[in-house]
Tab-separated table of C-alpha atoms in Angstrom:
chain	number	residue	atom	x	y	z
A	1	MET	CA	10.482	-10.553	16.585
A	2	VAL	CA	8.747	-7.269	17.255
A	3	GLN	CA	10.789	-4.700	19.151
A	4	TRP	CA	9.519	-1.556	20.858
A	5	LYS	CA	11.151	1.829	21.020
A	6	ALA	CA	10.093	5.081	22.691
A	7	GLN	CA	10.129	7.970	20.263
A	8	MET	CA	7.943	10.610	18.658
A	9	ILE	CA	5.786	9.710	15.675
A	10	LYS	CA	5.150	11.955	12.699
A	11	ILE	CA	2.314	11.234	10.312
A	12	ARG	CA	1.509	13.740	7.559
A	13	GLY	CA	4.123	16.170	8.853
A	14	ASP	CA	2.884	16.712	12.410
A	15	ILE	CA	3.943	15.196	15.708
A	16	LEU	CA	1.139	12.899	16.781
A	17	MET	CA	2.376	11.891	20.209
A	18	GLU	CA	5.508	12.304	22.283
A	19	LYS	CA	7.252	9.443	24.080
A	20	GLN	CA	4.878	6.961	22.526
A	21	ASP	CA	5.970	3.348	22.107
A	22	ILE	CA	6.115	2.781	18.366
A	23	PRO	CA	6.445	-0.787	17.105
A	24	ASN	CA	9.604	-1.428	15.117
A	25	LEU	CA	7.806	-3.609	12.585
A	26	GLN	CA	9.830	-5.844	10.272
A	27	TRP	CA	8.407	-8.636	8.120
A	28	PHE	CA	10.534	-10.361	5.488
A	29	PRO	CA	9.650	-14.078	5.471
A	30	GLY	CA	11.756	-16.521	3.487
A	31	HIS	CA	9.404	-16.718	0.518
A	32	MET	CA	9.946	-12.992	-0.162
A	33	LYS	CA	13.648	-13.547	-0.781
A	34	LYS	CA	12.708	-16.279	-3.245
A	35	ALA	CA	10.219	-13.899	-4.865
A	36	GLN	CA	12.940	-11.288	-5.283
A	37	ARG	CA	15.126	-13.827	-7.097
A	38	LEU	CA	12.183	-14.819	-9.281
A	39	ILE	CA	11.671	-11.193	-10.297
A	40	GLU	CA	15.343	-10.648	-11.068
A	41	GLU	CA	15.532	-13.839	-13.146
A	42	ASN	CA	12.527	-12.917	-15.282
A	43	LEU	CA	13.099	-9.190	-15.703
A	44	GLN	CA	14.801	-9.696	-19.062
A	45	LEU	CA	11.572	-11.139	-20.451
A	46	VAL	CA	9.575	-7.908	-20.047
A	47	ASP	CA	9.499	-4.496	-21.723
A	48	VAL	CA	7.917	-2.461	-18.920
A	49	VAL	CA	7.607	-2.653	-15.140
A	50	ILE	CA	4.301	-1.561	-13.607
A	51	GLU	CA	4.872	-0.610	-9.971
A	52	LEU	CA	1.627	-0.898	-8.052
A	53	LEU	CA	1.383	1.374	-5.010
A	54	ASP	CA	-1.324	1.909	-2.416
A	55	ALA	CA	-2.835	5.348	-3.107
A	56	ARG	CA	-3.287	5.873	0.641
A	57	ILE	CA	0.446	5.441	1.262
A	58	PRO	CA	2.290	6.015	-2.049
A	59	LEU	CA	5.608	6.616	-0.323
A	60	SER	CA	5.371	3.942	2.354
A	61	SER	CA	4.224	1.253	-0.115
A	62	ALA	CA	7.117	1.917	-2.526
A	63	ASN	CA	9.838	-0.721	-2.276
A	64	PRO	CA	13.188	1.155	-2.124
A	65	MET	CA	14.954	-1.919	-3.538
A	66	LEU	CA	13.040	-1.617	-6.801
A	67	ALA	CA	15.425	0.794	-8.534
A	68	GLU	CA	18.262	-1.690	-8.144
A	69	ILE	CA	16.090	-4.644	-9.112
A	70	ILE	CA	14.690	-3.246	-12.369
A	71	LYS	CA	18.048	-1.752	-13.467
A	72	GLY	CA	16.805	0.973	-15.779
A	73	LYS	CA	13.847	-0.913	-17.257
A	74	PRO	CA	11.022	1.427	-18.411
A	75	ARG	CA	8.682	1.897	-15.454
A	76	MET	CA	5.285	3.335	-14.632
A	77	ILE	CA	3.325	3.713	-11.407
A	78	ALA	CA	-0.276	2.752	-10.749
A	79	LEU	CA	-1.836	4.170	-7.574
A	80	ASN	CA	-4.291	1.437	-6.670
A	81	LYS	CA	-7.133	1.656	-4.138
A	82	ALA	CA	-7.654	5.272	-5.171
A	83	ASP	CA	-11.275	4.813	-4.102
A	84	LEU	CA	-10.027	4.628	-0.493
A	85	ALA	CA	-7.655	7.616	-0.689
A	86	ASP	CA	-8.275	11.349	-0.454
A	87	SER	CA	-8.755	12.458	-4.071
A	88	ALA	CA	-7.001	15.815	-3.616
A	89	SER	CA	-3.954	14.038	-2.183
A	90	THR	CA	-3.965	11.522	-5.032
A	91	LYS	CA	-3.882	14.365	-7.547
A	92	LYS	CA	-0.885	15.861	-5.750
A	93	TRP	CA	0.891	12.528	-5.917
A	94	LEU	CA	0.196	12.164	-9.649
A	95	ASP	CA	1.601	15.654	-10.207
A	96	TYR	CA	4.647	14.744	-8.126
A	97	PHE	CA	5.420	11.635	-10.189
A	98	LYS	CA	4.961	13.639	-13.372
A	99	ARG	CA	7.596	16.102	-12.171
A	100	GLN	CA	9.864	13.115	-11.500
A	101	ASN	CA	9.355	12.006	-15.131
A	102	VAL	CA	7.661	8.807	-14.029
A	103	PRO	CA	4.344	8.059	-15.793
A	104	ALA	CA	1.617	7.468	-13.215
A	105	VAL	CA	-2.108	6.725	-13.176
A	106	SER	CA	-4.661	6.292	-10.401
A	107	ILE	CA	-6.815	3.180	-10.505
A	108	ASP	CA	-9.429	1.201	-8.626
A	109	SER	CA	-8.835	-2.415	-9.589
A	110	MET	CA	-11.973	-3.619	-7.792
A	111	LYS	CA	-14.333	-1.388	-9.792
A	112	GLY	CA	-12.241	-1.184	-12.958
A	113	LYS	CA	-11.565	2.548	-12.914
A	114	GLY	CA	-8.433	3.722	-14.744
A	115	MET	CA	-7.844	0.430	-16.561
A	116	LYS	CA	-7.831	1.877	-20.066
A	117	GLN	CA	-5.373	4.600	-19.103
A	118	LEU	CA	-3.061	2.092	-17.430
A	119	VAL	CA	-2.993	-0.151	-20.514
A	120	LYS	CA	-2.442	2.828	-22.810
A	121	VAL	CA	0.545	4.121	-20.832
A	122	ALA	CA	2.066	0.626	-20.570
A	123	GLU	CA	1.763	0.085	-24.329
A	124	GLU	CA	3.327	3.473	-25.037
A	125	LEU	CA	6.292	2.716	-22.764
A	126	ALA	CA	6.789	-0.664	-24.449
A	127	ARG	CA	6.487	0.656	-28.005
A	128	PRO	CA	10.217	1.390	-28.561
A	129	LYS	CA	10.978	-2.257	-27.723
A	130	THR	CA	8.137	-3.798	-29.712
A	131	GLU	CA	8.820	-1.599	-32.751
A	132	LYS	CA	12.496	-2.556	-32.607
A	133	PHE	CA	11.549	-6.205	-33.042
A	134	VAL	CA	9.386	-5.393	-36.057
A	135	SER	CA	12.124	-3.251	-37.620
A	136	LYS	CA	14.412	-6.287	-37.527
A	137	GLY	CA	11.888	-8.411	-39.401
A	138	ALA	CA	10.273	-10.148	-36.449
A	139	LYS	CA	6.524	-10.614	-36.149
A	140	PRO	CA	4.677	-7.986	-34.080
A	141	ARG	CA	4.078	-9.092	-30.503
A	142	ALA	CA	2.214	-7.825	-27.470
A	143	ALA	CA	3.877	-5.536	-24.968
A	144	ARG	CA	5.219	-7.549	-22.039
A	145	CYS	CA	4.804	-6.051	-18.585
A	146	MET	CA	5.766	-7.152	-15.095
A	147	ILE	CA	3.615	-6.030	-12.185
A	148	LEU	CA	5.506	-5.414	-8.957
A	149	GLY	CA	4.212	-4.365	-5.579
A	150	ILE	CA	4.130	-5.090	-1.880
A	151	PRO	CA	1.757	-7.719	-0.426
A	152	ASN	CA	-1.952	-6.922	-0.422
A	153	VAL	CA	-1.606	-3.911	-2.739
A	154	GLY	CA	-4.015	-5.481	-5.245
A	155	LYS	CA	-1.864	-7.058	-7.979
A	156	SER	CA	-4.061	-10.113	-8.426
A	157	SER	CA	-7.255	-8.048	-8.359
A	158	LEU	CA	-5.791	-5.767	-11.036
A	159	ILE	CA	-4.886	-8.671	-13.306
A	160	ASN	CA	-8.276	-10.278	-12.825
A	161	ARG	CA	-9.978	-7.005	-13.732
A	162	LEU	CA	-7.846	-6.512	-16.842
A	163	ALA	CA	-8.259	-10.114	-17.965
A	164	GLY	CA	-11.978	-10.173	-17.275
A	165	ALA	CA	-11.654	-13.482	-15.490
A	166	VAL	CA	-10.132	-14.936	-12.361
A	167	LYS	CA	-6.635	-15.684	-13.642
A	168	ALA	CA	-4.584	-14.824	-10.570
A	169	LYS	CA	-5.362	-16.031	-7.067
A	170	ALA	CA	-6.504	-13.087	-4.955
A	171	ALA	CA	-7.222	-12.872	-1.256
A	172	ASP	CA	-7.411	-10.198	1.416
A	173	LYS	CA	-4.242	-11.517	2.997
A	174	PRO	CA	-0.615	-10.569	2.369
A	175	GLY	CA	1.558	-13.063	0.528
A	176	VAL	CA	-1.007	-15.140	-1.421
A	177	THR	CA	0.570	-15.100	-4.912
A	178	ARG	CA	3.517	-17.498	-4.776
A	179	ALA	CA	4.767	-18.081	-8.338
A	180	LYS	CA	5.018	-16.237	-11.617
A	181	GLN	CA	2.257	-16.507	-14.201
A	182	TRP	CA	1.679	-14.871	-17.583
A	183	ILE	CA	-1.743	-13.357	-18.193
A	184	LYS	CA	-2.817	-12.297	-21.700
A	185	ILE	CA	-4.728	-9.011	-21.851
A	186	GLY	CA	-6.364	-8.658	-25.257
A	187	THR	CA	-3.985	-8.706	-28.204
A	188	ASN	CA	-1.613	-5.918	-27.195
A	189	LEU	CA	-0.543	-6.687	-23.646
A	190	ASP	CA	0.864	-9.656	-21.719
A	191	LEU	CA	1.274	-9.324	-17.951
A	192	LEU	CA	3.652	-11.240	-15.732
A	193	ASP	CA	2.259	-11.508	-12.230
A	194	THR	CA	4.752	-11.982	-9.403
A	195	PRO	CA	4.551	-12.480	-5.636
A	196	GLY	CA	4.439	-9.391	-3.457
A	197	ILE	CA	7.690	-8.465	-1.766
A	198	LEU	CA	8.644	-6.109	1.012
A	199	TRP	CA	12.212	-5.129	1.870
A	200	PRO	CA	14.354	-6.498	4.699
A	201	LYS	CA	14.408	-3.415	6.923
A	202	PHE	CA	12.169	-0.363	7.282
A	203	GLU	CA	14.517	2.531	8.022
A	204	ASP	CA	11.576	4.746	9.029
A	205	GLN	CA	9.426	3.100	11.682
A	206	THR	CA	6.351	5.041	10.583
A	207	VAL	CA	6.564	3.189	7.250
A	208	GLY	CA	6.064	-0.146	8.978
A	209	LEU	CA	3.257	1.366	11.009
A	210	LYS	CA	1.366	2.571	7.936
A	211	LEU	CA	1.896	-0.779	6.216
A	212	ALA	CA	0.292	-2.375	9.262
A	213	PHE	CA	-2.636	0.064	9.146
A	214	THR	CA	-3.392	-0.863	5.527
A	215	GLY	CA	-2.887	-4.619	5.878
A	216	ALA	CA	0.389	-5.067	3.962
A	217	ILE	CA	2.037	-6.678	6.993
A	218	ASN	CA	0.802	-9.901	8.512
A	219	ASP	CA	-1.444	-8.965	11.455
A	220	ASP	CA	0.017	-11.781	13.547
A	221	ILE	CA	3.504	-10.260	13.855
A	222	TYR	CA	2.694	-7.072	15.762
A	223	ASP	CA	0.753	-5.870	18.804
A	224	ARG	CA	-2.586	-5.011	17.206
A	225	GLU	CA	-3.831	-3.231	20.312
A	226	GLN	CA	-1.003	-0.711	20.180
A	227	VAL	CA	-1.146	-0.260	16.408
A	228	THR	CA	-4.925	0.206	16.482
A	229	ALA	CA	-4.604	2.765	19.274
A	230	LEU	CA	-2.087	4.724	17.172
A	231	LEU	CA	-4.400	4.606	14.159
A	232	LEU	CA	-7.265	5.952	16.253
A	233	GLY	CA	-5.020	8.746	17.527
A	234	ILE	CA	-4.266	9.753	13.950
A	235	MET	CA	-7.927	9.611	12.969
A	236	ARG	CA	-8.862	11.728	15.996
A	237	ARG	CA	-6.340	14.380	15.009
A	238	ASP	CA	-6.854	14.449	11.230
A	239	TYR	CA	-10.426	13.206	10.744
A	240	PRO	CA	-12.291	13.641	14.071
A	241	GLU	CA	-15.722	14.078	12.486
A	242	ARG	CA	-15.443	10.812	10.564
A	243	LEU	CA	-14.321	8.937	13.647
A	244	ALA	CA	-17.172	10.286	15.756
A	245	GLU	CA	-19.768	9.693	13.041
A	246	ARG	CA	-18.715	6.148	12.191
A	247	PHE	CA	-18.591	4.912	15.765
A	248	LYS	CA	-21.353	7.150	17.194
A	249	LEU	CA	-18.983	8.828	19.643
A	250	THR	CA	-20.497	11.740	21.544
A	251	GLY	CA	-18.999	14.493	23.662
A	252	ASN	CA	-15.254	15.014	23.860
A	253	VAL	CA	-13.406	12.138	22.233
A	254	PRO	CA	-10.495	11.024	24.474
A	255	GLU	CA	-6.975	11.906	23.378
A	256	GLU	CA	-5.549	8.469	24.089
A	257	GLY	CA	-6.126	5.912	21.336
A	258	LEU	CA	-6.651	3.076	23.790
A	259	GLU	CA	-9.466	4.999	25.496
A	260	ILE	CA	-11.063	5.620	22.103
A	261	LEU	CA	-10.787	1.895	21.367
A	262	GLU	CA	-12.587	1.082	24.615
A	263	GLN	CA	-15.358	3.548	23.772
A	264	ILE	CA	-15.761	1.980	20.340
A	265	GLY	CA	-15.885	-1.477	21.920
A	266	ARG	CA	-18.734	-0.390	24.180
A	267	LYS	CA	-20.609	1.289	21.345
A	268	ARG	CA	-20.333	-1.852	19.192
A	269	GLY	CA	-21.239	-4.229	21.998
A	270	CYS	CA	-17.806	-5.859	22.285
A	271	LEU	CA	-18.380	-6.817	25.910
A	272	VAL	CA	-17.596	-9.890	27.947
A	273	LYS	CA	-18.691	-10.967	31.418
A	274	GLY	CA	-18.619	-8.118	33.900
A	275	GLY	CA	-19.034	-5.424	31.234
A	276	ILE	CA	-15.359	-5.570	30.255
A	277	VAL	CA	-14.527	-4.553	26.687
A	278	ASP	CA	-13.225	-7.304	24.417
A	279	LEU	CA	-10.354	-5.246	22.974
A	280	GLU	CA	-9.387	-7.885	20.419
A	281	LYS	CA	-12.847	-7.806	18.895
A	282	ALA	CA	-12.840	-3.996	18.924
A	283	GLN	CA	-9.414	-3.947	17.237
A	284	ASN	CA	-10.668	-6.171	14.438
A	285	ILE	CA	-13.635	-3.868	13.864
A	286	VAL	CA	-11.479	-0.730	13.658
A	287	LEU	CA	-8.809	-2.220	11.389
A	288	ASN	CA	-11.287	-3.926	9.064
A	289	GLU	CA	-13.454	-0.830	8.704
A	290	PHE	CA	-10.462	1.455	8.149
A	291	ARG	CA	-9.076	-0.837	5.456
A	292	ALA	CA	-12.464	-1.048	3.769
A	293	GLY	CA	-12.770	2.742	3.604
A	294	LYS	CA	-15.689	2.889	6.004
A	295	LEU	CA	-13.955	5.626	8.003
A	296	GLY	CA	-13.815	7.802	4.891
A	297	LEU	CA	-11.181	8.541	2.262
A	298	VAL	CA	-7.790	8.824	3.926
A	299	THR	CA	-4.237	9.462	2.682
A	300	LEU	CA	-1.460	9.003	5.235
A	301	ASP	CA	1.573	9.991	3.121
A	302	GLU	CA	2.351	13.566	2.127
A	303	VAL	CA	4.133	14.419	-1.113
A	304	PRO	CA	7.862	14.877	-0.340
A	305	ALA	CA	9.303	18.373	-0.489
A	306	GLU	CA	11.358	18.888	-3.651
A	307	ASP	CA	14.414	21.052	-4.289
A	308	GLY	CA	13.610	24.685	-3.554
A	309	GLU	CA	10.542	23.800	-1.521
A	310	LYS	CA	10.183	24.043	2.234
A	311	SER	CA	9.670	20.689	3.854
A	312	SER	CA	6.453	20.149	5.804
A	313	GLU	CA	8.403	18.050	8.216
């Protein structure tokens, strides 16, 4: 059940609105608990864990349960959907992970960018394990990797791109991959695909909000009108020119997200009898176009302040 709570919202370090109802989004269906068990049961079979994050929300798309789940297994990060994120922000995030001693690459699994670098880093991380087998007289084998990530982050698309064929079922809907499957990538890499999992409770409500913006949470479990209005408020503050250009908005753009949504509905012809705006249709347009990158390259998560640095919060 969705709950509502009046509070301030901070996105990218600034207060967006005061006393705004922010949805307390939680989504942890039963199959995700089963997926977590599946991952834990098969972790011993792999040499390296590839954590797939959304480059637009590297912090919000990172499952905080992962550290406990992988239990010290060699790990790397792949920032997927980098084609939809602000490139300068992505570079900052890659530098951040490097300082944390976590290998990281940026990729675009749809167009195939960054694939060679991802495979190279994964093989390097697995080498101590694979060479250990050979040193004990065993036959050389491919590096074995497990890909982990939240729903709709692009795991299946990544595997399909690496394999060069449709091996994993992919869809633009969270929670499609249901069971494990091994995918052979050339002669040096085997990938274990797993279902996407979230975590039972989002401690920071803005995390759930950003997961909703990017499509990682099922659209049916929250009030899309309110979430879309909040997204438009963020776009008005951080990227006003893109918002105005995409939706042909002229003059002073309203401050309230719901008013912006109504303007967009009129501009796009989302009208019903009596000239009333069909807000549901307008919501779908805004969310779909944002997720497809048609509102420009956007990053919603800032790099966390580290020791000795002043927090932007």
